[in-house]
Short mmCIF file of C-alpha atoms and ligand atoms in Angstrom, two decimals:
data_model
loop_
_atom_site.label_atom_id
_atom_site.label_comp_id
_atom_site.label_asym_id
_atom_site.label_seq_id
_atom_site.Cartn_x
_atom_site.Cartn_y
_atom_site.Cartn_z
CA MET A 854 -26.59 2.83 -10.77
CA SER A 855 -24.54 2.04 -13.90
CA GLY A 856 -24.87 -1.60 -14.95
CA GLN A 857 -21.34 -1.72 -16.42
CA LEU A 858 -19.52 -0.46 -13.35
CA ALA A 859 -17.46 -3.00 -11.40
CA SER A 860 -19.21 -3.82 -8.13
CA TYR A 861 -16.51 -2.14 -6.00
CA LYS A 862 -16.99 1.07 -8.01
CA GLN A 863 -20.75 0.91 -7.49
CA GLU A 864 -20.22 0.42 -3.75
CA PHE A 865 -17.86 3.41 -3.70
CA LEU A 866 -20.34 5.64 -5.54
CA LYS A 867 -23.09 4.57 -3.12
CA ALA A 868 -20.85 5.35 -0.12
CA ALA A 869 -19.94 8.77 -1.63
CA ILE A 870 -23.61 9.66 -2.09
CA GLU A 871 -24.76 8.38 1.30
CA GLY A 872 -21.80 9.97 3.08
CA GLY A 873 -22.48 13.42 1.58
CA VAL A 874 -19.13 13.36 -0.25
CA LEU A 875 -20.83 14.10 -3.56
CA LYS A 876 -22.91 17.26 -3.40
CA PHE A 877 -25.06 19.16 -5.89
CA GLY A 878 -25.52 22.93 -6.00
CA SER A 879 -23.15 25.65 -7.17
CA PHE A 880 -19.43 25.36 -6.38
CA GLU A 881 -16.45 27.40 -7.48
CA LEU A 882 -13.54 25.12 -8.45
CA LYS A 883 -9.82 25.69 -8.17
CA SER A 884 -9.94 26.43 -11.94
CA LYS A 885 -12.61 29.15 -11.22
CA ARG A 886 -15.22 27.19 -13.16
CA ILE A 887 -18.65 27.10 -11.49
CA SER A 888 -19.69 23.47 -11.14
CA PRO A 889 -23.15 22.05 -10.32
CA TYR A 890 -21.51 19.20 -8.39
CA PHE A 891 -18.58 18.82 -6.01
CA PHE A 892 -16.76 15.78 -4.67
CA ASN A 893 -15.33 16.50 -1.22
CA ALA A 894 -13.05 13.63 -0.18
CA GLY A 895 -12.59 15.34 3.20
CA GLU A 896 -16.05 13.95 4.08
CA PHE A 897 -14.68 10.38 4.08
CA HIS A 898 -13.80 10.75 7.76
CA THR A 899 -15.87 8.08 9.50
CA ALA A 900 -14.47 4.58 9.98
CA ARG A 901 -16.95 3.20 7.46
CA LEU A 902 -16.29 5.84 4.79
CA ALA A 903 -12.50 5.77 5.27
CA GLY A 904 -12.78 1.99 4.81
CA ALA A 905 -14.88 2.46 1.65
CA ILE A 906 -12.48 4.89 -0.04
CA SER A 907 -9.33 2.98 0.87
CA SER A 908 -10.90 -0.30 -0.36
CA ALA A 909 -11.90 1.25 -3.68
CA PHE A 910 -8.41 2.73 -4.16
CA ALA A 911 -6.73 -0.56 -3.21
CA LYS A 912 -8.89 -2.52 -5.67
CA THR A 913 -8.19 0.00 -8.46
CA ILE A 914 -4.46 -0.27 -7.75
CA ILE A 915 -4.49 -4.08 -7.70
CA ASP A 916 -6.44 -4.08 -10.98
CA ALA A 917 -3.82 -1.73 -12.52
CA GLN A 918 -0.98 -3.94 -11.22
CA GLN A 919 -2.58 -7.05 -12.74
CA ASN A 920 -3.89 -5.60 -16.00
CA ALA A 921 -1.77 -2.54 -16.81
CA GLY A 922 1.64 -3.47 -15.40
CA LEU A 923 1.59 -0.77 -12.70
CA ASP A 924 4.68 -1.17 -10.53
CA PHE A 925 5.64 1.04 -7.56
CA ASP A 926 7.45 1.12 -4.20
CA ILE A 927 5.81 4.08 -2.47
CA ILE A 928 2.28 5.49 -2.30
CA PHE A 929 2.58 9.27 -2.17
CA GLY A 930 -0.30 11.51 -1.00
CA PRO A 931 0.09 15.25 -1.77
CA ALA A 932 -0.84 17.57 1.13
CA TYR A 933 -3.47 17.89 2.38
CA LYS A 934 -6.20 15.59 1.09
CA GLY A 935 -3.74 12.98 -0.17
CA ILE A 936 -2.25 12.52 3.31
CA PRO A 937 -4.92 10.36 4.98
CA LEU A 938 -5.44 8.60 1.65
CA CYS A 939 -1.86 7.36 1.27
CA SER A 940 -1.71 5.89 4.76
CA ALA A 941 -5.20 4.31 4.63
CA ILE A 942 -4.56 2.83 1.17
CA THR A 943 -1.19 1.37 2.23
CA ILE A 944 -2.82 -0.32 5.23
CA LYS A 945 -5.67 -1.63 3.06
CA LEU A 946 -3.29 -3.01 0.41
CA GLY A 947 -1.37 -4.83 3.15
CA GLU A 948 -4.64 -6.41 4.30
CA ILE A 949 -6.08 -7.47 0.97
CA SER A 950 -2.93 -8.15 -1.07
CA PRO A 951 -0.13 -8.89 1.44
CA GLN A 952 1.88 -10.92 -1.10
CA ASN A 953 2.33 -7.84 -3.34
CA SER A 954 2.46 -5.06 -0.80
CA ASP A 955 4.63 -6.23 2.10
CA THR A 956 7.35 -3.76 1.18
CA VAL A 957 5.11 -0.91 0.00
CA SER A 958 5.57 2.31 2.01
CA TYR A 959 3.73 5.59 2.15
CA SER A 960 5.00 9.12 2.05
CA PHE A 961 3.59 12.65 1.87
CA ASP A 962 4.78 16.21 1.60
CA ARG A 963 4.54 19.26 3.82
CA LYS A 964 3.15 22.47 2.34
CA GLU A 965 6.02 24.32 4.05
CA ALA A 966 9.47 22.82 4.61
CA LYS A 967 10.38 22.05 8.24
CA ASP A 968 13.60 23.79 9.30
CA HIS A 969 14.28 21.85 12.54
CA GLY A 970 14.31 18.25 13.77
CA GLU A 971 14.54 15.90 10.78
CA GLY A 972 13.84 18.94 8.52
CA GLY A 973 12.82 18.82 4.87
CA ASN A 974 9.68 18.51 2.82
CA ILE A 975 8.82 14.84 2.95
CA VAL A 976 7.31 12.75 5.75
CA GLY A 977 7.47 8.95 5.55
CA ALA A 978 9.61 6.89 3.17
CA SER A 979 12.44 8.63 1.30
CA LEU A 980 11.57 9.03 -2.39
CA LYS A 981 15.14 8.87 -3.69
CA GLY A 982 15.50 6.28 -6.46
CA LYS A 983 12.04 4.81 -5.74
CA LYS A 984 9.04 4.26 -8.01
CA ILE A 985 6.25 6.50 -6.75
CA LEU A 986 2.48 6.13 -7.15
CA ILE A 987 0.61 9.40 -6.50
CA VAL A 988 -2.87 9.09 -4.93
CA ASP A 989 -5.24 12.04 -4.77
CA ASP A 990 -8.92 12.90 -4.49
CA VAL A 991 -9.96 14.55 -7.74
CA ILE A 992 -8.48 15.54 -11.09
CA THR A 993 -9.92 18.59 -12.87
CA ALA A 994 -7.15 20.62 -14.53
CA GLY A 995 -4.23 18.54 -13.25
CA THR A 996 -2.44 21.52 -11.66
CA ALA A 997 -2.02 19.89 -8.25
CA LYS A 998 -0.75 16.69 -9.93
CA ARG A 999 1.93 18.64 -11.85
CA GLU A 1000 3.09 20.20 -8.59
CA ALA A 1001 3.28 16.75 -6.97
CA ILE A 1002 5.23 15.30 -9.92
CA ASP A 1003 7.74 18.19 -9.78
CA LYS A 1004 8.18 17.77 -6.04
CA ILE A 1005 8.75 14.01 -6.32
CA ARG A 1006 11.30 14.45 -9.12
CA LYS A 1007 13.17 17.07 -7.10
CA GLU A 1008 13.44 14.49 -4.30
CA GLY A 1009 14.93 11.96 -6.75
CA GLY A 1010 11.79 9.81 -7.09
CA ILE A 1011 10.50 8.25 -10.33
CA VAL A 1012 6.77 8.84 -10.86
CA ALA A 1013 5.19 5.48 -11.78
CA GLY A 1014 1.56 6.60 -12.08
CA ILE A 1015 -1.38 8.44 -10.56
CA VAL A 1016 -4.63 7.10 -9.09
CA VAL A 1017 -7.50 9.46 -8.24
CA ALA A 1018 -10.94 8.87 -6.75
CA LEU A 1019 -12.67 10.97 -9.41
CA ASP A 1020 -11.75 12.05 -12.94
CA ARG A 1021 -14.03 15.01 -13.73
CA LYS A 1022 -13.12 14.52 -17.43
CA GLU A 1023 -12.79 18.23 -18.13
CA LYS A 1024 -10.83 20.00 -20.82
CA LEU A 1025 -7.87 22.04 -19.69
CA PRO A 1026 -8.68 25.69 -18.95
CA ALA A 1027 -7.85 27.75 -22.09
CA ALA A 1028 -4.74 29.94 -21.80
CA ASP A 1029 -6.74 32.96 -23.02
CA GLY A 1030 -9.62 32.20 -20.63
CA ASP A 1031 -12.05 31.37 -23.49
CA ASP A 1032 -13.57 28.08 -22.32
CA SER A 1033 -15.93 27.87 -25.31
CA LYS A 1034 -13.16 26.49 -27.54
CA PRO A 1035 -12.51 22.72 -27.71
CA GLY A 1036 -9.56 21.52 -25.63
CA PRO A 1037 -7.70 18.37 -24.57
CA SER A 1038 -8.33 16.61 -21.25
CA ALA A 1039 -6.20 17.20 -18.16
CA ILE A 1040 -5.51 13.47 -17.87
CA GLY A 1041 -4.59 13.11 -21.56
CA GLU A 1042 -2.10 15.97 -21.38
CA LEU A 1043 -0.50 14.61 -18.20
CA ARG A 1044 -0.17 11.16 -19.78
CA LYS A 1045 1.42 12.67 -22.87
CA GLU A 1046 3.69 15.11 -21.10
CA TYR A 1047 5.02 12.76 -18.41
CA GLY A 1048 4.44 9.38 -20.06
CA ILE A 1049 2.75 7.98 -16.96
CA PRO A 1050 -0.43 5.92 -16.56
CA ILE A 1051 -3.37 7.55 -14.75
CA PHE A 1052 -6.30 5.65 -13.25
CA ALA A 1053 -9.58 6.78 -11.67
CA ILE A 1054 -12.05 4.88 -9.50
CA LEU A 1055 -14.94 6.92 -10.93
CA THR A 1056 -15.43 9.39 -13.78
CA LEU A 1057 -18.08 12.06 -14.31
CA ASP A 1058 -19.80 9.67 -16.74
CA ASP A 1059 -20.16 7.07 -13.95
CA ILE A 1060 -21.65 9.72 -11.67
CA ILE A 1061 -24.17 10.87 -14.28
CA ALA A 1062 -25.16 7.27 -15.01
CA GLY A 1063 -25.56 6.65 -11.25
CA MET A 1064 -27.41 9.94 -10.62
CA LYS A 1065 -30.48 8.74 -12.49
CA SER A 1066 -31.42 6.64 -9.46
CA PHE A 1067 -31.10 9.26 -6.72
CA ALA A 1068 -30.79 12.88 -7.94
CA SER A 1069 -33.42 15.45 -8.92
CA ASP A 1070 -34.15 16.06 -12.61
CA ASP A 1071 -32.79 19.58 -12.21
CA ASP A 1072 -29.43 18.37 -10.77
CA ILE A 1073 -29.14 15.77 -13.54
CA LYS A 1074 -29.84 18.39 -16.23
CA ARG A 1075 -27.34 20.90 -14.81
CA THR A 1076 -24.64 18.23 -14.46
CA GLU A 1077 -25.21 17.00 -18.02
CA GLU A 1078 -25.01 20.59 -19.32
CA TYR A 1079 -21.78 21.13 -17.39
CA ARG A 1080 -20.30 17.92 -18.89
CA GLN A 1081 -21.28 19.10 -22.36
CA LYS A 1082 -19.73 22.56 -21.81
CA TYR A 1083 -16.38 21.38 -20.45
CA LYS A 1084 -15.94 17.97 -22.07
CA ALA A 1085 -12.51 17.34 -23.57
CA THR A 1086 -11.75 16.49 -27.18
CA ASP A 1087 -9.88 13.26 -26.22
P1 LIG B 130 -6.08 19.45 -10.12
O1 LIG B 130 -6.97 18.90 -11.16
O2 LIG B 130 -4.79 18.66 -10.01
O3 LIG B 130 -5.83 20.91 -10.26
O4 LIG B 130 -6.79 19.24 -8.72
C1 LIG B 130 -8.07 19.68 -8.47
C2 LIG B 130 -8.27 19.86 -6.97
O5 LIG B 130 -9.49 20.60 -6.76
C3 LIG B 130 -8.48 18.61 -6.22
O6 LIG B 130 -7.29 18.06 -5.71
C4 LIG B 130 -9.43 19.04 -5.11
O7 LIG B 130 -8.72 19.55 -3.99
C5 LIG B 130 -10.28 20.16 -5.69
N1 LIG B 130 -11.64 19.72 -6.10
C6 LIG B 130 -12.34 18.82 -5.32
O8 LIG B 130 -11.94 18.47 -4.20
N2 LIG B 130 -13.52 18.29 -5.76
C7 LIG B 130 -14.10 18.64 -6.95
O9 LIG B 130 -15.18 18.11 -7.30
C8 LIG B 130 -13.41 19.60 -7.74
C9 LIG B 130 -12.22 20.17 -7.29
C10 LIG B 130 -11.69 21.32 -8.06
O10 LIG B 130 -11.55 22.40 -7.47
O11 LIG B 130 -11.51 21.16 -9.27
#
């Protein structure tokens, strides 16, 4: 496991490997790229694993509050995988940092608007006029994050930042489909376009460094080749 990783990140990587969250093989991504590894946050469903992911998120958020001036009112989890995350992280923050998170709320969206009862798109705290921190599982091309930002802005919220469990550190898919050309990172473009800070518990580099102690030589080679093929220019 990587010697430079903070201990909570190492613990999170260990939990992801042991819990079968991080898998090796051949996986088609949302971007249509074929990846030799896949991080499935839906596997964090046991009490122990839900505790591990919410702790790692909470510690990353506290670190960003203390060292990068992150400031927010609401933790927003985009449907579907962000939904359990936002509630678990809010509870965890209240436990480990009650002085800073007493008034923090969570909120999430519906994929389809509800036309009866309270109606609308949003469940949980109203986003209007509030500073919103988006939490999500993985960032690859940033498409899902753009959708979440647009939704939050339409509801009158101010996006304060994004925290993800894993930054795959990939270049944006080329508009003409030619992925052999160099390209900027998804995270870099989002930062530039929206002027918001983005944080990740782990990156692909952390995974590759950690893989040396548990994965087969073939999986390590294929993952390193994938990183080389899709790495961003920034
Ligand atoms: P964007 O980068 O915002 O388009 O989001 C990528 C989405 O793909 C994530 O929110 C996941 O739902 C999914 N995904 C994973 O869950 N794990 C991976 O390792 C890779 C992906 C992916 O398809 O890129």
